[in-house]
């Protein structure tokens, strides 16, 4: 085998075939291709992550953040955060926010995906309009919803008055309604994301199966229940996982709408992290809280991957 | 029959991409968290690195809103640039809400401005951070300023800043609406309740205050707490409960809008300016705002009503000089700005009260005269470096009581527990 022939073979085969001296220059040249990716990962992911880890195990506060000399305190920050009076309520609020948002985003997104899958005139245009909602900066959509929920001149109360319900309820100001109000706004923002991914999934379904099923005399519901849902399962799970990660760390829309209030009613974990670090300057504690905020989606992702792997083996 | 498989379903070969997708999604989470709300820290590094000699660019951060306030500041800075060759001032607007975070991030990145204007109660925390230059022996006229104002810029007996101006809260009232209802500005809590109720109609509220989810709500409520004879150090006391019940009562009577829980002080001023509130609790910095936004509004300013004591809250901004290569040039600029005529012009433009004893508080304006009188009973928020956290707990208590999710007493008892370990003893 000539060198030229070897060079045109895939890398793995070539290495296996290489019995003599390997040309060294070529070997190192290959690694140049991954340098940009490595530099990016190290600079923008590993370093911040490592620094957050470093902060989280040191007693970093305002007096030693710049001056240095923070004491190593092991898991103290984690214990303090997990046992703080804010943690449990805030985790419950975050989970309620996440699952409340995901459930409705997904179901409504699925319905829209089915709708657009029917291919009718202007479907593309309508879809593009829906995507605008998703592309809108969160500050804009959050400000919009603030106005909708306003008590004295809000759109929601105005709309309610058309159907005979007269109220001046300020939805974001009442701790009993604020969380639900923020969730509804977030559902609105998230529907297009779910719709888009599910629509792509529906487009990939083989039409022949449906044809065969209709020849067998199945009803539309049966085809949805026994063909579409099982076929779409992987897409649905992936969409839900991405949605979970995205929603669990929500910050901007809640911060703009309520900043965690009233009376901490919408104080999701990311807002607690922000307050600890940037309001109270408890940087060590804030870093530990940020890591807790990271670990939860990580666990969910690992469960998901494990679940998928098991599913592959059994089917 | 085997389960139908989606064409996208992960086969064993395609598992890797899905794993990669999950990992990259997480990676996005990580970076996104690291950068949450990270805007606002524009290149603040105006330092030339050289010694003070030669051309120098002073980076200046403030949160004065466009309009009269900004014009006054920019005017003064332009004048300094014009009269001092070799000095360029790079003035940057940093929103009040972003200022603390931006300063902290810039400190971490060693890209601080040379001068920052910060709210009095936050000054000590930044002095503790170690970014503020020690001015104790470098400025001769500290004795011209009130003790409370200097104290807000001090830490462990050293002075880390200069007070710019002082302000305090008083009661603005719409003269026409009071005349129409045949009432006088209230002087006691009892008066306040009845006057606010009398002024409330179907299209306006009798009073507006800010109970927003940040420190402003505490600043607004503190006068009431002090008027009742209470203090933040003892929120479990009956005086504190009485003060919070008074505020909640005004809202439950319908004299104050429930939306006050979402109004910062600027929005309170907007409500008052548009005639949707007949009275408001606010500070002198709203005078320039009202002059431009509601020029036809006929209003007056009265002292806050009293209960067992007269009290208001002392507010104000300080200059913080960053301990960096340009600190001498920065201090020269501030010393120039402390000249009496500069102080007077800036105070008038920003709607605040000059703090220097050699600057007359332009008492020809009756509103300013009232604020100057109110200042006599104004108390500083001197609760130490953890004030931001203390204030957050107090806001939760205020909002719980105002929204009726907890009684004033229970809400304050919770806050008292949380606040106690944070108080400087």
PDB file of C-alpha atoms in Angstrom, chain B residues 59-342:
ATOM      1  CA  UNK B  59     -14.611  57.433  33.282  1.00  0.00           C
ATOM      2  CA  UNK B  60     -17.709  58.539  35.128  1.00  0.00           C
ATOM      3  CA  UNK B  61     -20.780  56.414  35.930  1.00  0.00           C
ATOM      4  CA  UNK B  62     -24.069  57.799  37.122  1.00  0.00           C
ATOM      5  CA  UNK B  63     -27.741  56.886  36.978  1.00  0.00           C
ATOM      6  CA  UNK B  64     -29.221  60.319  36.330  1.00  0.00           C
ATOM      7  CA  UNK B  65     -32.174  59.958  33.994  1.00  0.00           C
ATOM      8  CA  UNK B  66     -32.275  61.783  30.672  1.00  0.00           C
ATOM      9  CA  UNK B  67     -33.932  65.135  31.098  1.00  0.00           C
ATOM     10  CA  UNK B  68     -33.261  67.825  33.645  1.00  0.00           C
ATOM     11  CA  UNK B  69     -31.098  65.598  35.857  1.00  0.00           C
ATOM     12  CA  UNK B  70     -28.825  64.424  33.079  1.00  0.00           C
ATOM     13  CA  UNK B  71     -28.552  67.916  31.601  1.00  0.00           C
ATOM     14  CA  UNK B  72     -27.336  69.327  34.899  1.00  0.00           C
ATOM     15  CA  UNK B  73     -24.624  66.690  35.276  1.00  0.00           C
ATOM     16  CA  UNK B  74     -23.475  66.749  31.670  1.00  0.00           C
ATOM     17  CA  UNK B  75     -23.414  70.564  31.750  1.00  0.00           C
ATOM     18  CA  UNK B  76     -21.096  70.585  34.743  1.00  0.00           C
ATOM     19  CA  UNK B  77     -18.816  67.943  33.238  1.00  0.00           C
ATOM     20  CA  UNK B  78     -18.636  69.806  29.914  1.00  0.00           C
ATOM     21  CA  UNK B  79     -17.663  72.973  31.736  1.00  0.00           C
ATOM     22  CA  UNK B  80     -14.866  71.145  33.531  1.00  0.00           C
ATOM     23  CA  UNK B  81     -13.565  69.665  30.287  1.00  0.00           C
ATOM     24  CA  UNK B  82     -13.623  73.083  28.629  1.00  0.00           C
ATOM     25  CA  UNK B  83     -11.648  74.712  31.420  1.00  0.00           C
ATOM     26  CA  UNK B  84      -9.177  71.886  32.000  1.00  0.00           C
ATOM     27  CA  UNK B  85      -7.117  70.962  28.974  1.00  0.00           C
ATOM     28  CA  UNK B  86      -5.911  67.407  28.745  1.00  0.00           C
ATOM     29  CA  UNK B  87      -8.865  66.028  30.687  1.00  0.00           C
ATOM     30  CA  UNK B  88     -11.572  64.075  28.902  1.00  0.00           C
ATOM     31  CA  UNK B  89     -14.575  62.794  30.800  1.00  0.00           C
ATOM     32  CA  UNK B  90     -16.253  59.662  29.513  1.00  0.00           C
ATOM     33  CA  UNK B  91     -19.654  59.862  31.146  1.00  0.00           C
ATOM     34  CA  UNK B  92     -21.686  56.656  31.043  1.00  0.00           C
ATOM     35  CA  UNK B  93     -25.257  56.099  32.141  1.00  0.00           C
ATOM     36  CA  UNK B  94     -25.717  52.922  34.149  1.00  0.00           C
ATOM     37  CA  UNK B  95     -29.303  52.214  35.181  1.00  0.00           C
ATOM     38  CA  UNK B  96     -29.800  52.340  38.938  1.00  0.00           C
ATOM     39  CA  UNK B  97     -30.951  48.716  39.011  1.00  0.00           C
ATOM     40  CA  UNK B  98     -27.783  47.549  37.242  1.00  0.00           C
ATOM     41  CA  UNK B  99     -25.276  49.722  39.054  1.00  0.00           C
ATOM     42  CA  UNK B 100     -24.297  47.430  41.912  1.00  0.00           C
ATOM     43  CA  UNK B 101     -23.961  44.397  39.668  1.00  0.00           C
ATOM     44  CA  UNK B 102     -22.005  46.332  37.051  1.00  0.00           C
ATOM     45  CA  UNK B 103     -19.614  47.706  39.650  1.00  0.00           C
ATOM     46  CA  UNK B 104     -19.061  44.281  41.138  1.00  0.00           C
ATOM     47  CA  UNK B 105     -18.450  42.636  37.765  1.00  0.00           C
ATOM     48  CA  UNK B 106     -16.161  45.449  36.685  1.00  0.00           C
ATOM     49  CA  UNK B 107     -14.260  45.125  39.932  1.00  0.00           C
ATOM     50  CA  UNK B 108     -13.796  41.423  39.241  1.00  0.00           C
ATOM     51  CA  UNK B 109     -12.559  42.250  35.746  1.00  0.00           C
ATOM     52  CA  UNK B 110     -10.428  45.228  36.890  1.00  0.00           C
ATOM     53  CA  UNK B 111     -12.339  47.465  34.503  1.00  0.00           C
ATOM     54  CA  UNK B 112     -13.824  49.953  36.918  1.00  0.00           C
ATOM     55  CA  UNK B 113     -14.802  53.531  36.183  1.00  0.00           C
ATOM     56  CA  UNK B 114     -12.843  56.280  37.954  1.00  0.00           C
ATOM     57  CA  UNK B 115     -15.863  57.904  39.575  1.00  0.00           C
ATOM     58  CA  UNK B 116     -19.205  56.309  40.322  1.00  0.00           C
ATOM     59  CA  UNK B 117     -22.257  57.923  41.827  1.00  0.00           C
ATOM     60  CA  UNK B 118     -23.856  55.517  44.238  1.00  0.00           C
ATOM     61  CA  UNK B 119     -26.757  55.498  46.613  1.00  0.00           C
ATOM     62  CA  UNK B 120     -25.747  56.335  50.190  1.00  0.00           C
ATOM     63  CA  UNK B 121     -26.772  53.030  51.827  1.00  0.00           C
ATOM     64  CA  UNK B 122     -24.713  51.027  49.287  1.00  0.00           C
ATOM     65  CA  UNK B 123     -21.523  52.989  49.840  1.00  0.00           C
ATOM     66  CA  UNK B 124     -20.219  51.021  52.802  1.00  0.00           C
ATOM     67  CA  UNK B 125     -20.436  47.729  50.942  1.00  0.00           C
ATOM     68  CA  UNK B 126     -18.273  49.103  48.142  1.00  0.00           C
ATOM     69  CA  UNK B 127     -15.808  50.563  50.608  1.00  0.00           C
ATOM     70  CA  UNK B 128     -15.576  47.102  52.132  1.00  0.00           C
ATOM     71  CA  UNK B 129     -15.012  45.626  48.667  1.00  0.00           C
ATOM     72  CA  UNK B 130     -11.774  47.599  48.589  1.00  0.00           C
ATOM     73  CA  UNK B 131     -12.389  49.496  45.360  1.00  0.00           C
ATOM     74  CA  UNK B 132     -12.855  52.958  46.899  1.00  0.00           C
ATOM     75  CA  UNK B 133      -9.979  55.363  47.390  1.00  0.00           C
ATOM     76  CA  UNK B 134      -9.428  56.543  50.969  1.00  0.00           C
ATOM     77  CA  UNK B 135     -10.078  60.290  50.857  1.00  0.00           C
ATOM     78  CA  UNK B 136      -9.742  60.962  54.588  1.00  0.00           C
ATOM     79  CA  UNK B 137      -6.518  62.979  54.314  1.00  0.00           C
ATOM     80  CA  UNK B 138      -6.938  64.215  50.764  1.00  0.00           C
ATOM     81  CA  UNK B 139      -9.915  66.532  51.014  1.00  0.00           C
ATOM     82  CA  UNK B 140      -9.995  69.481  53.419  1.00  0.00           C
ATOM     83  CA  UNK B 141     -13.650  70.334  53.748  1.00  0.00           C
ATOM     84  CA  UNK B 142     -15.347  67.294  55.239  1.00  0.00           C
ATOM     85  CA  UNK B 143     -16.442  69.408  58.209  1.00  0.00           C
ATOM     86  CA  UNK B 144     -18.750  71.409  55.934  1.00  0.00           C
ATOM     87  CA  UNK B 145     -20.993  68.338  55.491  1.00  0.00           C
ATOM     88  CA  UNK B 146     -23.537  66.922  57.913  1.00  0.00           C
ATOM     89  CA  UNK B 147     -22.285  64.065  60.022  1.00  0.00           C
ATOM     90  CA  UNK B 148     -24.887  61.572  58.777  1.00  0.00           C
ATOM     91  CA  UNK B 149     -23.898  62.135  55.152  1.00  0.00           C
ATOM     92  CA  UNK B 150     -20.196  61.646  55.845  1.00  0.00           C
ATOM     93  CA  UNK B 151     -21.021  58.588  57.931  1.00  0.00           C
ATOM     94  CA  UNK B 152     -22.729  56.921  54.965  1.00  0.00           C
ATOM     95  CA  UNK B 153     -19.418  57.149  53.057  1.00  0.00           C
ATOM     96  CA  UNK B 154     -17.256  55.970  55.958  1.00  0.00           C
ATOM     97  CA  UNK B 155     -15.988  52.604  57.050  1.00  0.00           C
ATOM     98  CA  UNK B 156     -13.941  51.913  60.163  1.00  0.00           C
ATOM     99  CA  UNK B 157     -13.256  55.587  60.728  1.00  0.00           C
ATOM    100  CA  UNK B 158     -11.931  56.292  57.231  1.00  0.00           C
ATOM    101  CA  UNK B 159     -13.838  58.301  54.622  1.00  0.00           C
ATOM    102  CA  UNK B 160     -14.231  56.656  51.209  1.00  0.00           C
ATOM    103  CA  UNK B 161     -16.353  59.150  49.333  1.00  0.00           C
ATOM    104  CA  UNK B 162     -17.977  62.542  49.141  1.00  0.00           C
ATOM    105  CA  UNK B 163     -21.647  63.280  49.670  1.00  0.00           C
ATOM    106  CA  UNK B 164     -23.164  64.956  46.628  1.00  0.00           C
ATOM    107  CA  UNK B 165     -26.548  66.004  47.795  1.00  0.00           C
ATOM    108  CA  UNK B 166     -29.107  64.995  50.346  1.00  0.00           C
ATOM    109  CA  UNK B 167     -32.781  64.343  49.962  1.00  0.00           C
ATOM    110  CA  UNK B 168     -35.668  63.234  52.041  1.00  0.00           C
ATOM    111  CA  UNK B 169     -39.311  62.310  51.708  1.00  0.00           C
ATOM    112  CA  UNK B 170     -42.243  64.638  52.229  1.00  0.00           C
ATOM    113  CA  UNK B 171     -45.880  64.814  51.185  1.00  0.00           C
ATOM    114  CA  UNK B 172     -46.748  66.239  47.768  1.00  0.00           C
ATOM    115  CA  UNK B 173     -50.376  67.332  47.381  1.00  0.00           C
ATOM    116  CA  UNK B 174     -52.471  68.476  44.433  1.00  0.00           C
ATOM    117  CA  UNK B 175     -53.688  71.926  45.465  1.00  0.00           C
ATOM    118  CA  UNK B 176     -56.785  71.905  43.246  1.00  0.00           C
ATOM    119  CA  UNK B 177     -57.968  68.514  44.441  1.00  0.00           C
ATOM    120  CA  UNK B 178     -57.538  69.470  48.089  1.00  0.00           C
ATOM    121  CA  UNK B 179     -59.473  72.712  47.584  1.00  0.00           C
ATOM    122  CA  UNK B 180     -62.211  70.897  45.723  1.00  0.00           C
ATOM    123  CA  UNK B 181     -62.573  68.381  48.563  1.00  0.00           C
ATOM    124  CA  UNK B 182     -62.306  71.153  51.174  1.00  0.00           C
ATOM    125  CA  UNK B 183     -59.448  69.562  53.103  1.00  0.00           C
ATOM    126  CA  UNK B 184     -56.048  70.681  54.342  1.00  0.00           C
ATOM    127  CA  UNK B 185     -52.837  68.642  54.028  1.00  0.00           C
ATOM    128  CA  UNK B 186     -52.838  66.083  56.847  1.00  0.00           C
ATOM    129  CA  UNK B 187     -50.550  66.606  59.824  1.00  0.00           C
ATOM    130  CA  UNK B 188     -51.244  63.441  61.824  1.00  0.00           C
ATOM    131  CA  UNK B 189     -51.896  59.802  60.943  1.00  0.00           C
ATOM    132  CA  UNK B 190     -55.597  60.194  61.783  1.00  0.00           C
ATOM    133  CA  UNK B 191     -55.767  63.198  59.450  1.00  0.00           C
ATOM    134  CA  UNK B 192     -53.971  61.246  56.795  1.00  0.00           C
ATOM    135  CA  UNK B 193     -56.538  58.439  56.848  1.00  0.00           C
ATOM    136  CA  UNK B 194     -59.525  60.758  56.648  1.00  0.00           C
ATOM    137  CA  UNK B 195     -58.008  63.199  54.126  1.00  0.00           C
ATOM    138  CA  UNK B 196     -56.832  60.375  51.837  1.00  0.00           C
ATOM    139  CA  UNK B 197     -60.310  58.832  51.964  1.00  0.00           C
ATOM    140  CA  UNK B 198     -61.958  62.190  51.263  1.00  0.00           C
ATOM    141  CA  UNK B 199     -59.719  62.737  48.239  1.00  0.00           C
ATOM    142  CA  UNK B 200     -60.405  59.327  46.732  1.00  0.00           C
ATOM    143  CA  UNK B 201     -62.867  59.306  43.865  1.00  0.00           C
ATOM    144  CA  UNK B 202     -63.782  56.815  41.174  1.00  0.00           C
ATOM    145  CA  UNK B 203     -60.984  57.986  38.883  1.00  0.00           C
ATOM    146  CA  UNK B 204     -58.214  58.749  41.344  1.00  0.00           C
ATOM    147  CA  UNK B 205     -56.699  57.595  44.606  1.00  0.00           C
ATOM    148  CA  UNK B 206     -56.206  59.821  47.626  1.00  0.00           C
ATOM    149  CA  UNK B 207     -52.563  58.864  48.135  1.00  0.00           C
ATOM    150  CA  UNK B 208     -49.738  57.098  46.328  1.00  0.00           C
ATOM    151  CA  UNK B 209     -46.669  55.555  47.875  1.00  0.00           C
ATOM    152  CA  UNK B 210     -44.175  52.996  46.610  1.00  0.00           C
ATOM    153  CA  UNK B 211     -44.246  49.455  48.028  1.00  0.00           C
ATOM    154  CA  UNK B 212     -42.277  48.026  45.119  1.00  0.00           C
ATOM    155  CA  UNK B 213     -40.186  44.879  45.412  1.00  0.00           C
ATOM    156  CA  UNK B 214     -36.884  46.619  46.173  1.00  0.00           C
ATOM    157  CA  UNK B 215     -35.192  48.947  48.637  1.00  0.00           C
ATOM    158  CA  UNK B 216     -37.343  51.896  47.609  1.00  0.00           C
ATOM    159  CA  UNK B 217     -40.288  50.416  49.496  1.00  0.00           C
ATOM    160  CA  UNK B 218     -38.248  50.339  52.694  1.00  0.00           C
ATOM    161  CA  UNK B 219     -37.091  53.920  52.150  1.00  0.00           C
ATOM    162  CA  UNK B 220     -40.748  54.903  51.763  1.00  0.00           C
ATOM    163  CA  UNK B 221     -42.009  52.969  54.761  1.00  0.00           C
ATOM    164  CA  UNK B 222     -39.202  53.826  57.212  1.00  0.00           C
ATOM    165  CA  UNK B 223     -40.572  57.314  58.026  1.00  0.00           C
ATOM    166  CA  UNK B 224     -43.853  55.685  59.091  1.00  0.00           C
ATOM    167  CA  UNK B 225     -41.977  53.168  61.222  1.00  0.00           C
ATOM    168  CA  UNK B 226     -39.927  55.886  62.887  1.00  0.00           C
ATOM    169  CA  UNK B 227     -43.001  58.108  63.340  1.00  0.00           C
ATOM    170  CA  UNK B 228     -44.549  55.276  65.360  1.00  0.00           C
ATOM    171  CA  UNK B 229     -41.403  55.117  67.501  1.00  0.00           C
ATOM    172  CA  UNK B 230     -40.165  51.832  66.037  1.00  0.00           C
ATOM    173  CA  UNK B 231     -37.001  50.835  64.193  1.00  0.00           C
ATOM    174  CA  UNK B 232     -35.723  48.080  61.886  1.00  0.00           C
ATOM    175  CA  UNK B 233     -33.666  46.713  64.770  1.00  0.00           C
ATOM    176  CA  UNK B 234     -36.873  45.655  66.538  1.00  0.00           C
ATOM    177  CA  UNK B 235     -39.473  44.638  63.985  1.00  0.00           C
ATOM    178  CA  UNK B 236     -41.227  42.414  66.502  1.00  0.00           C
ATOM    179  CA  UNK B 237     -42.220  45.463  68.539  1.00  0.00           C
ATOM    180  CA  UNK B 238     -45.845  46.677  68.577  1.00  0.00           C
ATOM    181  CA  UNK B 239     -44.701  50.031  67.136  1.00  0.00           C
ATOM    182  CA  UNK B 240     -43.580  48.260  63.953  1.00  0.00           C
ATOM    183  CA  UNK B 241     -46.890  46.401  63.684  1.00  0.00           C
ATOM    184  CA  UNK B 242     -48.776  49.655  64.160  1.00  0.00           C
ATOM    185  CA  UNK B 243     -46.747  51.331  61.404  1.00  0.00           C
ATOM    186  CA  UNK B 244     -47.345  48.517  58.932  1.00  0.00           C
ATOM    187  CA  UNK B 245     -51.031  48.280  59.812  1.00  0.00           C
ATOM    188  CA  UNK B 246     -51.334  52.007  59.156  1.00  0.00           C
ATOM    189  CA  UNK B 247     -49.924  51.549  55.645  1.00  0.00           C
ATOM    190  CA  UNK B 248     -52.055  48.483  55.001  1.00  0.00           C
ATOM    191  CA  UNK B 249     -55.105  50.318  56.328  1.00  0.00           C
ATOM    192  CA  UNK B 250     -54.709  53.103  53.770  1.00  0.00           C
ATOM    193  CA  UNK B 251     -54.685  50.458  51.047  1.00  0.00           C
ATOM    194  CA  UNK B 252     -57.578  48.466  52.494  1.00  0.00           C
ATOM    195  CA  UNK B 253     -59.642  51.678  52.725  1.00  0.00           C
ATOM    196  CA  UNK B 254     -59.149  52.029  48.990  1.00  0.00           C
ATOM    197  CA  UNK B 255     -57.229  55.282  49.463  1.00  0.00           C
ATOM    198  CA  UNK B 256     -54.070  53.792  47.962  1.00  0.00           C
ATOM    199  CA  UNK B 257     -54.009  51.657  44.824  1.00  0.00           C
ATOM    200  CA  UNK B 258     -53.021  47.987  45.174  1.00  0.00           C
ATOM    201  CA  UNK B 259     -50.704  48.668  42.252  1.00  0.00           C
ATOM    202  CA  UNK B 260     -48.437  50.518  44.675  1.00  0.00           C
ATOM    203  CA  UNK B 261     -46.796  47.102  45.151  1.00  0.00           C
ATOM    204  CA  UNK B 262     -45.543  47.425  41.596  1.00  0.00           C
ATOM    205  CA  UNK B 263     -44.747  51.147  41.571  1.00  0.00           C
ATOM    206  CA  UNK B 264     -41.293  52.473  42.118  1.00  0.00           C
ATOM    207  CA  UNK B 265     -40.974  56.089  43.193  1.00  0.00           C
ATOM    208  CA  UNK B 266     -40.760  57.313  39.609  1.00  0.00           C
ATOM    209  CA  UNK B 267     -44.068  55.609  38.793  1.00  0.00           C
ATOM    210  CA  UNK B 268     -45.604  57.114  41.927  1.00  0.00           C
ATOM    211  CA  UNK B 269     -44.583  60.539  40.606  1.00  0.00           C
ATOM    212  CA  UNK B 270     -46.095  59.699  37.226  1.00  0.00           C
ATOM    213  CA  UNK B 271     -49.409  58.778  38.886  1.00  0.00           C
ATOM    214  CA  UNK B 272     -49.391  62.054  40.795  1.00  0.00           C
ATOM    215  CA  UNK B 273     -48.358  64.049  37.737  1.00  0.00           C
ATOM    216  CA  UNK B 274     -51.236  62.595  35.715  1.00  0.00           C
ATOM    217  CA  UNK B 275     -53.763  63.369  38.435  1.00  0.00           C
ATOM    218  CA  UNK B 276     -54.464  59.737  39.309  1.00  0.00           C
ATOM    219  CA  UNK B 277     -53.341  60.368  42.887  1.00  0.00           C
ATOM    220  CA  UNK B 278     -54.178  63.465  44.931  1.00  0.00           C
ATOM    221  CA  UNK B 279     -51.182  63.115  47.266  1.00  0.00           C
ATOM    222  CA  UNK B 280     -47.920  61.209  47.152  1.00  0.00           C
ATOM    223  CA  UNK B 281     -44.971  60.442  49.363  1.00  0.00           C
ATOM    224  CA  UNK B 282     -41.883  61.341  47.378  1.00  0.00           C
ATOM    225  CA  UNK B 283     -38.623  63.250  47.307  1.00  0.00           C
ATOM    226  CA  UNK B 284     -37.373  66.562  45.923  1.00  0.00           C
ATOM    227  CA  UNK B 285     -35.784  64.834  42.910  1.00  0.00           C
ATOM    228  CA  UNK B 286     -39.314  64.625  41.462  1.00  0.00           C
ATOM    229  CA  UNK B 287     -39.574  68.426  41.296  1.00  0.00           C
ATOM    230  CA  UNK B 288     -37.614  68.688  37.997  1.00  0.00           C
ATOM    231  CA  UNK B 289     -39.618  65.720  36.679  1.00  0.00           C
ATOM    232  CA  UNK B 290     -42.961  67.348  37.521  1.00  0.00           C
ATOM    233  CA  UNK B 291     -41.788  70.659  36.047  1.00  0.00           C
ATOM    234  CA  UNK B 292     -41.181  69.075  32.654  1.00  0.00           C
ATOM    235  CA  UNK B 293     -43.837  66.334  32.586  1.00  0.00           C
ATOM    236  CA  UNK B 294     -46.707  68.158  34.312  1.00  0.00           C
ATOM    237  CA  UNK B 295     -45.927  71.869  33.932  1.00  0.00           C
ATOM    238  CA  UNK B 296     -49.533  72.907  34.625  1.00  0.00           C
ATOM    239  CA  UNK B 297     -49.906  70.892  37.782  1.00  0.00           C
ATOM    240  CA  UNK B 298     -50.588  73.063  40.811  1.00  0.00           C
ATOM    241  CA  UNK B 299     -49.084  71.266  43.749  1.00  0.00           C
ATOM    242  CA  UNK B 300     -47.600  71.930  47.162  1.00  0.00           C
ATOM    243  CA  UNK B 301     -45.344  70.039  49.530  1.00  0.00           C
ATOM    244  CA  UNK B 302     -46.145  69.473  53.195  1.00  0.00           C
ATOM    245  CA  UNK B 303     -44.241  67.819  56.009  1.00  0.00           C
ATOM    246  CA  UNK B 304     -45.020  64.142  56.474  1.00  0.00           C
ATOM    247  CA  UNK B 305     -47.788  63.569  59.015  1.00  0.00           C
ATOM    248  CA  UNK B 306     -46.583  62.719  62.486  1.00  0.00           C
ATOM    249  CA  UNK B 307     -47.630  60.147  65.021  1.00  0.00           C
ATOM    250  CA  UNK B 308     -45.708  59.798  68.264  1.00  0.00           C
ATOM    251  CA  UNK B 309     -42.699  61.388  66.563  1.00  0.00           C
ATOM    252  CA  UNK B 310     -41.831  63.416  63.477  1.00  0.00           C
ATOM    253  CA  UNK B 311     -39.537  61.576  61.129  1.00  0.00           C
ATOM    254  CA  UNK B 312     -38.472  61.124  57.553  1.00  0.00           C
ATOM    255  CA  UNK B 313     -35.763  59.159  55.791  1.00  0.00           C
ATOM    256  CA  UNK B 314     -32.458  60.673  54.730  1.00  0.00           C
ATOM    257  CA  UNK B 315     -31.438  59.781  51.218  1.00  0.00           C
ATOM    258  CA  UNK B 316     -28.736  60.971  48.951  1.00  0.00           C
ATOM    259  CA  UNK B 317     -25.962  60.086  46.612  1.00  0.00           C
ATOM    260  CA  UNK B 318     -22.249  59.917  47.189  1.00  0.00           C
ATOM    261  CA  UNK B 319     -19.290  60.130  44.870  1.00  0.00           C
ATOM    262  CA  UNK B 320     -17.076  57.096  45.028  1.00  0.00           C
ATOM    263  CA  UNK B 321     -13.536  57.542  43.732  1.00  0.00           C
ATOM    264  CA  UNK B 322     -12.074  54.277  42.556  1.00  0.00           C
ATOM    265  CA  UNK B 323      -8.693  53.368  43.954  1.00  0.00           C
ATOM    266  CA  UNK B 324      -6.917  53.313  40.586  1.00  0.00           C
ATOM    267  CA  UNK B 325      -4.391  55.115  38.400  1.00  0.00           C
ATOM    268  CA  UNK B 326      -6.667  58.101  37.709  1.00  0.00           C
ATOM    269  CA  UNK B 327      -7.705  58.796  41.261  1.00  0.00           C
ATOM    270  CA  UNK B 328      -5.806  62.088  41.511  1.00  0.00           C
ATOM    271  CA  UNK B 329      -7.427  63.455  38.376  1.00  0.00           C
ATOM    272  CA  UNK B 330     -10.800  62.167  39.599  1.00  0.00           C
ATOM    273  CA  UNK B 331     -10.362  63.862  42.953  1.00  0.00           C
ATOM    274  CA  UNK B 332      -9.433  67.127  41.213  1.00  0.00           C
ATOM    275  CA  UNK B 333     -12.688  66.937  39.286  1.00  0.00           C
ATOM    276  CA  UNK B 334     -14.725  66.266  42.430  1.00  0.00           C
ATOM    277  CA  UNK B 335     -13.011  69.073  44.334  1.00  0.00           C
ATOM    278  CA  UNK B 336     -13.932  71.390  41.493  1.00  0.00           C
ATOM    279  CA  UNK B 337     -17.535  70.133  41.626  1.00  0.00           C
ATOM    280  CA  UNK B 338     -17.672  70.900  45.352  1.00  0.00           C
ATOM    281  CA  UNK B 339     -17.396  74.649  44.723  1.00  0.00           C
ATOM    282  CA  UNK B 340     -20.521  76.240  46.161  1.00  0.00           C
ATOM    283  CA  UNK B 341     -21.915  77.464  42.841  1.00  0.00           C
ATOM    284  CA  UNK B 342     -21.398  74.045  41.231  1.00  0.00           C
TER     285      UNK B 342
END
